[in-house]
Coordinates of C-alpha atoms in Angstrom, one line a residue:
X678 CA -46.9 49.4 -3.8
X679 CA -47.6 48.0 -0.5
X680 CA -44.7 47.3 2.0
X681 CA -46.1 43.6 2.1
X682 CA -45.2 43.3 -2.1
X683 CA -42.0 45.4 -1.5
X684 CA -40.6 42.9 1.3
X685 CA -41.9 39.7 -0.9
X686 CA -39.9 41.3 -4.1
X687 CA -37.3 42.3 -1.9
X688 CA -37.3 38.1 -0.1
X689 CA -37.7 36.9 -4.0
X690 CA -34.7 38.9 -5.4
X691 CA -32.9 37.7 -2.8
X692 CA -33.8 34.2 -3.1
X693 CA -33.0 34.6 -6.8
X694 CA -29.4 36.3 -5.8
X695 CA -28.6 33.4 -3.6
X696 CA -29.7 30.7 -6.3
X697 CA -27.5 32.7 -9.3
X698 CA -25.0 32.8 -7.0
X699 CA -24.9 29.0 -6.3
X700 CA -24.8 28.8 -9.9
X701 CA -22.0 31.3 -10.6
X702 CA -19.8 28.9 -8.1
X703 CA -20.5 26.1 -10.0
X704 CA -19.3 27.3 -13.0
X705 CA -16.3 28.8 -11.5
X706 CA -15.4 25.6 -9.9
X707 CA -16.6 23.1 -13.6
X708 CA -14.3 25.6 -15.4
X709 CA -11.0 26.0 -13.0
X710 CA -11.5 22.1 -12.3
X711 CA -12.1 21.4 -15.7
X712 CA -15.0 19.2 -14.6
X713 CA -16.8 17.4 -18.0
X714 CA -20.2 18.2 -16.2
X715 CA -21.8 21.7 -17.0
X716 CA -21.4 24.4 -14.0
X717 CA -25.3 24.0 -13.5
X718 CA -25.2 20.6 -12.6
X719 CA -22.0 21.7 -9.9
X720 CA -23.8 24.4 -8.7
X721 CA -26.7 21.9 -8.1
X722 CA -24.8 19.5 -6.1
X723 CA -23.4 22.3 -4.2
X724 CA -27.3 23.1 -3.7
X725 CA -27.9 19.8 -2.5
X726 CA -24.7 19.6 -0.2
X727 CA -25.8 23.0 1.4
X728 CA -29.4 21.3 2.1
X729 CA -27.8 18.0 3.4
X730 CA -25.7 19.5 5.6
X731 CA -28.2 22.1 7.1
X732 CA -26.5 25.3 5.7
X733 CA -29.4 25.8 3.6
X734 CA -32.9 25.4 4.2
X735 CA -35.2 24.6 1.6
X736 CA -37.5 27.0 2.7
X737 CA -35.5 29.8 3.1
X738 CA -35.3 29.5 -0.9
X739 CA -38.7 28.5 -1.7
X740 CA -40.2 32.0 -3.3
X741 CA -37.4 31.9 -5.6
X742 CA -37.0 28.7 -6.6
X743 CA -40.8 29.2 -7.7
X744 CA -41.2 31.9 -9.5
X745 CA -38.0 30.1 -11.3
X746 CA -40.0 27.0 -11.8
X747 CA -43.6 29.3 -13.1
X748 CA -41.5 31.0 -15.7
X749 CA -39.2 27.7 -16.7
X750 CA -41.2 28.2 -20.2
X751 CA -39.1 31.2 -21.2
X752 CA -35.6 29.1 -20.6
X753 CA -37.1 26.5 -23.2
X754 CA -38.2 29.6 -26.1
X755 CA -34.7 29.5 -27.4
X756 CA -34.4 25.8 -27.8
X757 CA -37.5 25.5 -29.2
X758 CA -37.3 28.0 -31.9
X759 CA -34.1 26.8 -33.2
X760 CA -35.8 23.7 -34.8
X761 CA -37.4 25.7 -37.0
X762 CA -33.9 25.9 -38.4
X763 CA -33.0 22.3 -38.3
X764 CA -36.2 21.0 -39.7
X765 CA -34.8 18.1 -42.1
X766 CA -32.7 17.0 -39.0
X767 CA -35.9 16.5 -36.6
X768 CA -37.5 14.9 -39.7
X769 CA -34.9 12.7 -40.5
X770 CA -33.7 11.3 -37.0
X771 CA -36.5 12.6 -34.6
X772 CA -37.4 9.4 -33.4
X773 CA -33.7 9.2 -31.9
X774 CA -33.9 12.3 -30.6
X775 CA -37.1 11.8 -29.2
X776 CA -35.6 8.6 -27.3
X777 CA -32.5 10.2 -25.8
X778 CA -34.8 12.8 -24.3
X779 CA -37.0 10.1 -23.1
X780 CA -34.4 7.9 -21.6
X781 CA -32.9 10.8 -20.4
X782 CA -35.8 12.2 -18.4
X783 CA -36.6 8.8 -17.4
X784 CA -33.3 8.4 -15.6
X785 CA -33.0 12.1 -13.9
X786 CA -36.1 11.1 -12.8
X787 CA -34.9 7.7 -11.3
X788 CA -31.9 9.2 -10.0
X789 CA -33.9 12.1 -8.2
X790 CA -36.1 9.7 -6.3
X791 CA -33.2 7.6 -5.4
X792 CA -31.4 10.8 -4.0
X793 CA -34.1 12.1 -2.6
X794 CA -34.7 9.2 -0.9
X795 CA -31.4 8.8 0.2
X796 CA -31.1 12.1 1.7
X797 CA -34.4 11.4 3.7
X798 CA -32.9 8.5 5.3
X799 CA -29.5 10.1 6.1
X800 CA -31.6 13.0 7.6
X801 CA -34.3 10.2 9.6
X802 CA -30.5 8.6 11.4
X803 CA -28.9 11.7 12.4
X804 CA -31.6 13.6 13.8
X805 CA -32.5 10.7 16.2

């Protein structure tokens, strides 16, 4: 191996330390709070808080976060495979289930682009 691929593996395991880690916190702080949200999404928002705030920067985290995003797929396999065993349930109410995941998408997508947006303009005011 080159040392060019060993410091990129050793920047990308890094990375994906500081992301787990994120999401370790979250769930420590949705379980000893007793949040009703999962730890994911708590980790996320502490993700975003770090960004906001400059702790973070979005680059600093950007190997990881993609080679999370390339191999998203495999996070999906278990989901996926476990309709085979409810077959008669996606049959019977799969249009339902097809519209919560639909409305759903639809509005973490909204709220994404409103947040996003949001931070842009905080950002635009206080580095002026």
């Amino acid at each position: 191996m080159k040392r060019f691929d060993v410091k990129r593996l050793g920047r990308m395991v890094s990375e994906l330390a500081v992301l787990l880690a994120i999401y370790f916190i979250g769930c420590q702080i949705a379980s000893g709070w007793h949040l009703p949200i999962p730890g994911g999404v708590v980790g996320m928002a502490l993700l975003l808080l770090g960004f906001a705030l400059g702790w973070i920067k979005p680059a600093t985290l950007q190997l990881g976060a993609g080679v999370l995003m390339a191999e998203m797929l495999l996070f999906f396999i278990p989901a996926l495979m476990s309709l085979l065993d409810y077959g008669v349930l996606v049959r019977d109410e799969g249009w339902r289930i097809l519209l919560v995941i639909g409305v759903s998408t639809l509005l973490v997508m909204v709220v994404t682009a409103f947040t996003v947006e949001a931070v842009c303009r905080w950002r635009m005011r206080h580095e002026v």
